[in-house]
Coordinates of C-alpha atoms in Angstrom, one line a residue:
Chain Q
X1 CA 26.6 -9.5 20.6
X2 CA 23.6 -12.0 20.9
X3 CA 24.0 -15.5 19.8
X4 CA 22.4 -18.8 20.0
X5 CA 24.0 -22.0 19.3
X6 CA 22.1 -25.3 18.5
X7 CA 25.1 -27.7 18.0
X8 CA 23.1 -30.6 17.3
X9 CA 21.4 -30.2 13.5
X10 CA 19.8 -33.6 13.3
X11 CA 18.5 -36.3 16.0
X12 CA 16.7 -39.4 15.8
X13 CA 15.4 -41.3 18.5
X14 CA 13.1 -44.1 18.6
X15 CA 9.7 -43.7 19.9
X16 CA 9.3 -43.3 23.9
X17 CA 13.1 -42.5 24.2
X18 CA 14.1 -39.6 25.8
X19 CA 15.7 -36.7 24.2
X20 CA 17.4 -33.6 25.1
X21 CA 18.1 -30.6 22.8
X22 CA 20.9 -28.4 23.9
X23 CA 20.8 -24.4 23.4
X24 CA 23.5 -22.3 24.3
X25 CA 23.4 -18.7 24.2
X26 CA 25.8 -15.3 24.3
X27 CA 24.4 -12.0 25.5
X28 CA 25.6 -8.8 27.1
X29 CA 22.4 -8.1 28.3
X30 CA 21.7 -8.5 32.1
X31 CA 18.2 -9.2 31.5
X32 CA 17.3 -11.2 28.9
X33 CA 14.7 -13.7 27.5
X34 CA 14.6 -17.2 26.0
X35 CA 12.6 -19.1 24.0
X36 CA 11.8 -22.5 22.3
X37 CA 9.6 -22.6 19.5
X38 CA 8.5 -25.9 17.3
X39 CA 8.4 -26.0 13.8
X40 CA 6.5 -28.7 12.5
X41 CA 6.6 -29.8 8.5
X42 CA 3.4 -27.4 8.0
X43 CA 5.5 -24.8 8.8
X44 CA 4.0 -22.7 11.5
X45 CA 6.7 -21.8 14.5
X46 CA 4.7 -22.7 17.5
X47 CA 5.6 -21.0 21.0
X48 CA 6.7 -23.6 23.6
X49 CA 8.1 -21.7 26.1
X50 CA 9.9 -18.4 27.6
X51 CA 12.3 -18.2 30.4
X52 CA 13.3 -14.9 31.9
X53 CA 16.9 -14.3 32.9
X54 CA 16.2 -13.9 36.5
X55 CA 14.4 -16.9 36.8
X56 CA 16.2 -19.8 36.8
X57 CA 13.5 -22.3 37.9
X58 CA 13.3 -25.5 35.6
X59 CA 10.0 -25.8 34.2
X60 CA 7.9 -29.1 33.3
X61 CA 5.0 -29.3 31.3
X62 CA 3.6 -32.5 30.8
X63 CA 6.4 -34.4 28.5
X64 CA 8.4 -31.2 28.1
X65 CA 10.8 -29.8 30.7
X66 CA 13.5 -27.1 30.4
X67 CA 16.8 -26.5 32.2
X68 CA 18.1 -23.1 32.3
X69 CA 21.6 -22.5 33.8
X70 CA 22.9 -19.2 33.5
X71 CA 26.3 -20.8 35.0
X72 CA 26.8 -22.6 31.5
X73 CA 24.8 -20.1 29.5
X74 CA 22.4 -23.1 28.2
X75 CA 18.9 -23.6 28.2
X76 CA 18.4 -27.0 27.1
X77 CA 15.0 -28.8 26.4
X78 CA 14.0 -32.3 27.4
X79 CA 11.3 -34.5 25.7
X80 CA 10.3 -37.5 28.0
X81 CA 8.9 -40.6 26.2
X82 CA 9.0 -39.3 22.7
X83 CA 6.2 -39.8 20.6
X84 CA 6.4 -39.6 16.6
X85 CA 4.1 -36.3 16.9
X86 CA 7.2 -34.7 18.3
X87 CA 9.3 -34.6 15.0
X88 CA 9.7 -31.4 14.1
X89 CA 12.5 -28.6 13.7
X90 CA 13.1 -27.0 17.6
X91 CA 14.4 -23.4 17.5
X92 CA 15.8 -21.6 20.5
X93 CA 15.7 -17.9 20.3
X94 CA 17.4 -14.9 22.6
X95 CA 16.0 -11.6 23.1
X96 CA 17.9 -9.3 25.2
X97 CA 16.0 -6.3 27.0
X98 CA 17.9 -3.8 25.6
X99 CA 17.2 -4.8 22.3
X100 CA 13.7 -4.9 22.1
X101 CA 11.9 -7.4 20.4
X102 CA 14.5 -8.6 18.2
X103 CA 14.8 -12.2 18.4
X104 CA 18.3 -14.2 17.7
X105 CA 17.2 -17.6 16.6
X106 CA 19.6 -20.7 16.8
X107 CA 20.0 -22.7 13.8
X108 CA 17.5 -25.1 14.6
X109 CA 17.6 -29.0 15.7
X110 CA 15.5 -31.3 13.0
X111 CA 14.1 -34.0 15.7
X112 CA 12.8 -37.3 14.2
X113 CA 11.1 -39.7 16.1
X114 CA 10.8 -43.3 14.6
X115 CA 7.9 -45.5 15.6
Chain O
X1 CA -9.3 -17.9 18.3
X2 CA -7.2 -15.1 18.0
X3 CA -4.5 -15.9 15.6
X4 CA -2.1 -14.4 12.9
X5 CA -3.4 -14.9 9.4
X6 CA -1.4 -15.1 6.0
X7 CA -2.3 -15.3 2.7
X8 CA -1.9 -16.7 0.6
X9 CA -0.5 -19.8 2.0
X10 CA 1.5 -20.3 -1.1
X11 CA 2.3 -18.0 -4.0
X12 CA 3.9 -18.4 -7.5
X13 CA 5.3 -15.4 -9.1
X14 CA 7.6 -14.8 -12.0
X15 CA 11.2 -13.4 -11.9
X16 CA 10.7 -9.5 -11.7
X17 CA 7.3 -9.5 -11.2
X18 CA 6.1 -7.6 -8.0
X19 CA 4.3 -9.7 -5.6
X20 CA 2.4 -9.0 -2.0
X21 CA 2.4 -11.1 0.6
X22 CA -0.4 -10.1 3.5
X23 CA -0.4 -10.7 7.1
X24 CA -3.3 -10.1 9.5
X25 CA -3.9 -10.7 13.5
X26 CA -6.6 -10.9 15.9
X27 CA -4.4 -10.6 18.8
X28 CA -4.3 -6.8 18.9
X29 CA -0.3 -6.8 19.3
X30 CA 1.3 -3.7 18.5
X31 CA 4.4 -5.1 17.2
X32 CA 4.6 -7.3 13.8
X33 CA 7.3 -8.8 12.0
X34 CA 8.4 -10.2 8.7
X35 CA 10.8 -13.0 8.6
X36 CA 12.3 -14.6 5.5
X37 CA 12.8 -18.6 6.0
X38 CA 15.3 -20.5 3.4
X39 CA 15.1 -24.2 3.6
X40 CA 17.1 -25.8 6.8
X41 CA 17.8 -22.4 8.0
X42 CA 16.7 -20.3 11.1
X43 CA 14.2 -17.5 10.4
X44 CA 15.8 -14.1 9.2
X45 CA 14.2 -10.9 10.7
X46 CA 13.4 -8.3 7.5
X47 CA 11.9 -5.8 9.5
X48 CA 9.3 -5.3 11.7
X49 CA 6.6 -2.2 12.8
X50 CA 6.3 -1.2 16.5
X51 CA 3.0 0.5 16.1
X52 CA 3.4 3.0 13.3
X53 CA 7.4 2.9 13.3
X54 CA 9.2 1.1 10.7
X55 CA 12.6 -0.7 11.4
X56 CA 14.3 -2.0 8.9
X57 CA 17.2 -4.7 9.5
X58 CA 20.7 -3.1 8.1
X59 CA 21.2 -6.3 5.8
X60 CA 17.4 -6.6 4.2
X61 CA 17.6 -5.9 0.7
X62 CA 16.1 -2.7 -0.8
X63 CA 13.6 -4.9 -2.8
X64 CA 11.9 -5.8 0.2
X65 CA 9.3 -3.1 1.3
X66 CA 6.6 -3.4 3.9
X67 CA 3.1 -1.6 4.8
X68 CA 1.1 -1.5 8.0
X69 CA -2.2 0.5 7.3
X70 CA -3.4 -0.3 10.6
X71 CA -2.9 -2.5 13.8
X72 CA -4.2 -5.8 12.0
X73 CA -2.6 -5.8 8.8
X74 CA 0.9 -5.6 7.6
X75 CA 2.3 -6.4 4.0
X76 CA 5.2 -7.3 2.5
X77 CA 6.0 -6.0 -1.1
X78 CA 8.8 -7.6 -3.1
X79 CA 9.4 -5.4 -5.8
X80 CA 11.3 -7.3 -8.3
X81 CA 11.9 -11.0 -6.8
X82 CA 14.8 -13.0 -8.1
X83 CA 15.4 -16.6 -7.8
X84 CA 16.9 -16.3 -4.5
X85 CA 13.9 -14.6 -2.8
X86 CA 12.3 -18.2 -2.9
X87 CA 11.7 -18.8 0.7
X88 CA 9.0 -19.3 3.3
X89 CA 7.9 -15.7 4.4
X90 CA 6.8 -15.8 8.4
X91 CA 4.9 -12.9 9.8
X92 CA 4.7 -12.9 13.5
X93 CA 3.5 -10.1 15.9
X94 CA 3.9 -9.9 19.7
X95 CA 3.0 -7.3 22.6
X96 CA 5.8 -4.7 23.1
X97 CA 8.2 -5.4 25.8
X98 CA 7.4 -4.9 29.7
X99 CA 9.3 -5.2 32.7
X100 CA 8.6 -8.8 32.9
X101 CA 9.0 -9.1 29.1
X102 CA 6.1 -10.8 27.8
X103 CA 7.3 -10.4 24.3
X104 CA 6.9 -14.0 23.0
X105 CA 6.3 -13.7 19.4
X106 CA 3.5 -15.7 17.7
X107 CA 3.6 -16.6 14.2
X108 CA 1.6 -17.2 11.1
X109 CA 1.6 -20.2 9.1
X110 CA 4.1 -18.5 6.6
X111 CA 3.5 -17.9 2.8
X112 CA 5.6 -20.0 0.6
X113 CA 7.0 -18.0 -2.3
X114 CA 8.3 -19.6 -5.2
X115 CA 9.9 -17.4 -8.0
X116 CA 9.9 -19.0 -11.5

């Protein structure tokens, strides 16, 4: 079974604070892909990152960083020095190699950055 | 810019009146998806096309149909909308997965459907 859990429903932080969004996944596939998407109030889901299961390197892109740990089945997302424009709903998603293009989304974390 | 386009952005229909939502893409991706997203929920996959092959999710109601006349266009038809069908409908595209994956999905802006 494929499942993604985002335990944090809503988070509020003050601008310039760091914030980490948690994502825990379950899969029986040995090859799989993890994703993060941002959904601002406008509604469009914006692709942020894809990570392959065979690549556990963490990644940093500007103020965004991702920590992938297979040992704990987690793929956490950290925003450093948060800004108001980071306010959005963030979805973590899983796709298994054997399930083709099917995405399994978490329930999302709503982030509010307070100026 | 290559993109996924959805029209209209807002659609109002009456209970039971058929409605069609459209999606087009300039990415030349061979896979296209339709998702339903209700307020404060994750997107729920309704069906997808892998080239011309239609793949319906087991729990997608028969009320929802889809057409893909060519690579660029895909339509979502709701034959008899009910109040419970009011939602955001998202179209997405991707390349087919290969050995390295490369199967991230690219989403359109969505069509918000209101049923009166």
